[in-house]
Amino acid sequence: MHHEPKSRDRGVTAPPRYSVDAYAQSVADILPGLPILTTTRLQLELLLNDPVVDLKAVTEVILADVGATLQILRTVGREFSATDGRPDRIEDCIVSLSAARCHQVVCAPNDSDSESETYAEEWQFRRMRAEHARELARQSEGFSPEEAYLVGLLHRLGTIPQILGWNINTSTSDEDDALGVMLAFHWNLPDCVLSASKERHEDAETTKWREILDRADQLTQRPTP
């Protein structure tokens, strides 16, 4: 059954409206395909067509690719609302969609199939930052390493459309941050991603994720050509 997200519970409120709100809503409605690495597609083709699907292996492959992760999370976000028990863990998202649906969401051809060096390098950088964030969370109290990885992978979410060449009108980091909040909300992404996006945009004095994300950024080197 298809469920339209209506509200975000558990203390996370809907963000205020910004100039990018209409754009974010249109993106959420259209759900344009995100580019997925060729190696990711090939690995998932093998794993998802196996008579006995290895959930752990599928999860690892998807989480190593920003596009695949977002495709799964956005699809689940469209089909569940927060109040209807939308799963947050990527493993639970995969189970909720079934192997066949995951194959369709991640492996089916889309308009973003042409692989560019820009997005491939960005995907690699985000994966490395996510791994650092997960390790830092393991060394800290009160943090979930799984959530830290996801937050690190999708940190500065609002910059992704520009990197991919989507038709956007953001021109400052503040507008990128506002767009990130809107996309996290309209795509009904897990609360940890929405909360981290709101923390960055609202520039609060005390935040849960800022220190880990800042440190993960410092530890991560951009891929060299």
mmCIF file of N, CA, C and O in Angstrom, residues 155-199:
data_model
loop_
_atom_site.group_PDB
_atom_site.id
_atom_site.type_symbol
_atom_site.label_atom_id
_atom_site.label_comp_id
_atom_site.label_asym_id
_atom_site.label_seq_id
_atom_site.Cartn_x
_atom_site.Cartn_y
_atom_site.Cartn_z
ATOM 1 N N HIS A 155 25.571 13.855 4.542
ATOM 2 C CA HIS A 155 25.870 15.190 5.070
ATOM 3 C C HIS A 155 25.908 16.197 3.916
ATOM 4 O O HIS A 155 26.383 15.895 2.833
ATOM 5 N N ARG A 156 25.401 17.409 4.170
ATOM 6 C CA ARG A 156 25.295 18.448 3.133
ATOM 7 C C ARG A 156 24.519 17.914 1.930
ATOM 8 O O ARG A 156 24.934 18.044 0.770
ATOM 9 N N LEU A 157 23.381 17.356 2.230
ATOM 10 C CA LEU A 157 22.513 16.757 1.212
ATOM 11 C C LEU A 157 22.148 17.751 0.112
ATOM 12 O O LEU A 157 22.012 17.383 -1.055
ATOM 13 N N GLY A 158 21.993 19.018 0.488
ATOM 14 C CA GLY A 158 21.555 20.022 -0.477
ATOM 15 C C GLY A 158 22.552 20.345 -1.568
ATOM 16 O O GLY A 158 22.197 21.017 -2.551
ATOM 17 N N THR A 159 23.794 19.874 -1.451
ATOM 18 C CA THR A 159 24.780 20.119 -2.507
ATOM 19 C C THR A 159 24.718 19.065 -3.610
ATOM 20 O O THR A 159 25.274 19.270 -4.693
ATOM 21 N N ILE A 160 24.057 17.950 -3.357
ATOM 22 C CA ILE A 160 24.030 16.861 -4.335
ATOM 23 C C ILE A 160 23.357 17.272 -5.650
ATOM 24 O O ILE A 160 23.888 16.984 -6.732
ATOM 25 N N PRO A 161 22.176 17.940 -5.629
ATOM 26 C CA PRO A 161 21.561 18.324 -6.909
ATOM 27 C C PRO A 161 22.479 19.168 -7.795
ATOM 28 O O PRO A 161 22.517 18.968 -9.014
ATOM 29 N N GLN A 162 23.217 20.082 -7.194
ATOM 30 C CA GLN A 162 24.117 20.918 -7.988
ATOM 31 C C GLN A 162 25.260 20.096 -8.578
ATOM 32 O O GLN A 162 25.648 20.279 -9.737
ATOM 33 N N ILE A 163 25.797 19.163 -7.786
ATOM 34 C CA ILE A 163 26.873 18.294 -8.267
ATOM 35 C C ILE A 163 26.402 17.474 -9.467
ATOM 36 O O ILE A 163 27.149 17.255 -10.425
ATOM 37 N N LEU A 164 25.141 17.078 -9.441
ATOM 38 C CA LEU A 164 24.593 16.252 -10.512
ATOM 39 C C LEU A 164 24.082 17.071 -11.687
ATOM 40 O O LEU A 164 23.607 16.514 -12.679
ATOM 41 N N GLY A 165 24.159 18.400 -11.571
ATOM 42 C CA GLY A 165 23.741 19.249 -12.674
ATOM 43 C C GLY A 165 22.245 19.417 -12.805
ATOM 44 O O GLY A 165 21.744 19.754 -13.877
ATOM 45 N N TRP A 166 21.510 19.183 -11.723
ATOM 46 C CA TRP A 166 20.076 19.409 -11.768
ATOM 47 C C TRP A 166 19.801 20.905 -11.870
ATOM 48 O O TRP A 166 20.599 21.732 -11.458
ATOM 49 N N ASN A 167 18.660 21.247 -12.402
ATOM 50 C CA ASN A 167 18.307 22.655 -12.603
ATOM 51 C C ASN A 167 17.848 23.260 -11.278
ATOM 52 O O ASN A 167 16.686 23.153 -10.890
ATOM 53 N N ILE A 168 18.778 23.888 -10.558
ATOM 54 C CA ILE A 168 18.471 24.467 -9.259
ATOM 55 C C ILE A 168 18.882 25.934 -9.254
ATOM 56 O O ILE A 168 19.640 26.389 -10.102
ATOM 57 N N ASN A 169 18.386 26.672 -8.266
ATOM 58 C CA ASN A 169 18.711 28.094 -8.198
ATOM 59 C C ASN A 169 19.369 28.470 -6.875
ATOM 60 O O ASN A 169 19.313 29.616 -6.462
ATOM 61 N N THR A 170 19.982 27.503 -6.192
ATOM 62 C CA THR A 170 20.704 27.834 -4.967
ATOM 63 C C THR A 170 22.065 28.399 -5.332
ATOM 64 O O THR A 170 22.716 27.920 -6.265
ATOM 65 N N SER A 171 22.489 29.422 -4.613
ATOM 66 C CA SER A 171 23.763 30.067 -4.949
ATOM 67 C C SER A 171 24.664 30.262 -3.741
ATOM 68 O O SER A 171 25.799 30.686 -3.884
ATOM 69 N N THR A 172 24.177 29.978 -2.526
ATOM 70 C CA THR A 172 24.982 30.139 -1.319
ATOM 71 C C THR A 172 24.923 28.862 -0.496
ATOM 72 O O THR A 172 24.040 28.013 -0.694
ATOM 73 N N SER A 173 25.852 28.735 0.448
ATOM 74 C CA SER A 173 25.854 27.544 1.305
ATOM 75 C C SER A 173 24.603 27.511 2.177
ATOM 76 O O SER A 173 24.091 26.416 2.487
ATOM 77 N N ASP A 174 24.095 28.687 2.576
ATOM 78 C CA ASP A 174 22.862 28.718 3.365
ATOM 79 C C ASP A 174 21.688 28.158 2.570
ATOM 80 O O ASP A 174 20.851 27.424 3.107
ATOM 81 N N GLU A 175 21.620 28.502 1.292
ATOM 82 C CA GLU A 175 20.537 27.981 0.463
ATOM 83 C C GLU A 175 20.705 26.479 0.230
ATOM 84 O O GLU A 175 19.725 25.736 0.188
ATOM 85 N N ASP A 176 21.962 26.037 0.076
ATOM 86 C CA ASP A 176 22.206 24.597 -0.043
ATOM 87 C C ASP A 176 21.742 23.868 1.216
ATOM 88 O O ASP A 176 21.124 22.798 1.138
ATOM 89 N N ASP A 177 22.031 24.455 2.382
ATOM 90 C CA ASP A 177 21.622 23.829 3.644
ATOM 91 C C ASP A 177 20.109 23.794 3.766
ATOM 92 O O ASP A 177 19.531 22.808 4.248
ATOM 93 N N ALA A 178 19.451 24.880 3.348
ATOM 94 C CA ALA A 178 17.992 24.913 3.390
ATOM 95 C C ALA A 178 17.410 23.859 2.468
ATOM 96 O O ALA A 178 16.447 23.160 2.816
ATOM 97 N N LEU A 179 18.003 23.715 1.285
ATOM 98 C CA LEU A 179 17.547 22.695 0.353
ATOM 99 C C LEU A 179 17.736 21.307 0.944
ATOM 100 O O LEU A 179 16.891 20.426 0.789
ATOM 101 N N GLY A 180 18.849 21.102 1.655
ATOM 102 C CA GLY A 180 19.090 19.811 2.288
ATOM 103 C C GLY A 180 18.009 19.448 3.292
ATOM 104 O O GLY A 180 17.552 18.302 3.354
ATOM 105 N N VAL A 181 17.583 20.436 4.092
ATOM 106 C CA VAL A 181 16.501 20.203 5.056
ATOM 107 C C VAL A 181 15.219 19.834 4.323
ATOM 108 O O VAL A 181 14.503 18.897 4.706
ATOM 109 N N MET A 182 14.919 20.581 3.271
ATOM 110 C CA MET A 182 13.687 20.340 2.525
ATOM 111 C C MET A 182 13.677 18.960 1.876
ATOM 112 O O MET A 182 12.680 18.244 1.913
ATOM 113 N N LEU A 183 14.799 18.582 1.281
ATOM 114 C CA LEU A 183 14.857 17.264 0.637
ATOM 115 C C LEU A 183 14.736 16.150 1.667
ATOM 116 O O LEU A 183 14.033 15.156 1.438
ATOM 117 N N ALA A 184 15.414 16.294 2.797
ATOM 118 C CA ALA A 184 15.324 15.276 3.846
ATOM 119 C C ALA A 184 13.886 15.134 4.338
ATOM 120 O O ALA A 184 13.417 14.024 4.611
ATOM 121 N N PHE A 185 13.192 16.264 4.435
ATOM 122 C CA PHE A 185 11.808 16.223 4.908
ATOM 123 C C PHE A 185 10.871 15.656 3.848
ATOM 124 O O PHE A 185 10.089 14.737 4.107
ATOM 125 N N HIS A 186 10.951 16.190 2.626
ATOM 126 C CA HIS A 186 10.018 15.773 1.578
ATOM 127 C C HIS A 186 10.281 14.354 1.084
ATOM 128 O O HIS A 186 9.360 13.682 0.624
ATOM 129 N N TRP A 187 11.540 13.896 1.178
ATOM 130 C CA TRP A 187 11.834 12.516 0.828
ATOM 131 C C TRP A 187 11.572 11.584 1.999
ATOM 132 O O TRP A 187 11.743 10.375 1.878
ATOM 133 N N ASN A 188 11.181 12.145 3.140
ATOM 134 C CA ASN A 188 10.856 11.346 4.319
ATOM 135 C C ASN A 188 12.025 10.444 4.706
ATOM 136 O O ASN A 188 11.869 9.244 4.965
ATOM 137 N N LEU A 189 13.229 11.050 4.739
ATOM 138 C CA LEU A 189 14.426 10.299 5.096
ATOM 139 C C LEU A 189 14.443 10.022 6.596
ATOM 140 O O LEU A 189 13.707 10.652 7.359
ATOM 141 N N PRO A 190 15.261 9.087 7.055
ATOM 142 C CA PRO A 190 15.319 8.780 8.491
ATOM 143 C C PRO A 190 15.562 10.022 9.342
ATOM 144 O O PRO A 190 16.218 10.976 8.901
ATOM 145 N N ASP A 191 15.050 9.996 10.555
ATOM 146 C CA ASP A 191 15.114 11.168 11.426
ATOM 147 C C ASP A 191 16.532 11.637 11.693
ATOM 148 O O ASP A 191 16.777 12.833 11.857
ATOM 149 N N CYS A 192 17.502 10.714 11.755
ATOM 150 C CA CYS A 192 18.877 11.137 12.023
ATOM 151 C C CYS A 192 19.397 12.031 10.906
ATOM 152 O O CYS A 192 20.118 12.998 11.156
ATOM 153 N N VAL A 193 19.019 11.752 9.661
ATOM 154 C CA VAL A 193 19.444 12.572 8.522
ATOM 155 C C VAL A 193 18.758 13.930 8.566
ATOM 156 O O VAL A 193 19.388 14.982 8.362
ATOM 157 N N LEU A 194 17.461 13.935 8.834
ATOM 158 C CA LEU A 194 16.734 15.200 8.921
ATOM 159 C C LEU A 194 17.266 16.045 10.073
ATOM 160 O O LEU A 194 17.481 17.254 9.921
ATOM 161 N N SER A 195 17.506 15.436 11.219
ATOM 162 C CA SER A 195 17.997 16.182 12.378
ATOM 163 C C SER A 195 19.371 16.792 12.101
ATOM 164 O O SER A 195 19.624 17.954 12.423
ATOM 165 N N ALA A 196 20.267 16.016 11.492
ATOM 166 C CA ALA A 196 21.606 16.531 11.175
ATOM 167 C C ALA A 196 21.524 17.674 10.174
ATOM 168 O O ALA A 196 22.273 18.656 10.276
ATOM 169 N N SER A 197 20.627 17.575 9.211
ATOM 170 C CA SER A 197 20.456 18.642 8.229
ATOM 171 C C SER A 197 19.919 19.903 8.888
ATOM 172 O O SER A 197 20.372 21.020 8.590
ATOM 173 N N LYS A 198 18.972 19.738 9.807
ATOM 174 C CA LYS A 198 18.421 20.892 10.506
ATOM 175 C C LYS A 198 19.468 21.540 11.405
ATOM 176 O O LYS A 198 19.541 22.765 11.501
ATOM 177 N N GLU A 199 20.280 20.725 12.058
ATOM 178 C CA GLU A 199 21.320 21.267 12.931
ATOM 179 C C GLU A 199 22.285 22.153 12.146
ATOM 180 O O GLU A 199 22.675 23.233 12.595
#
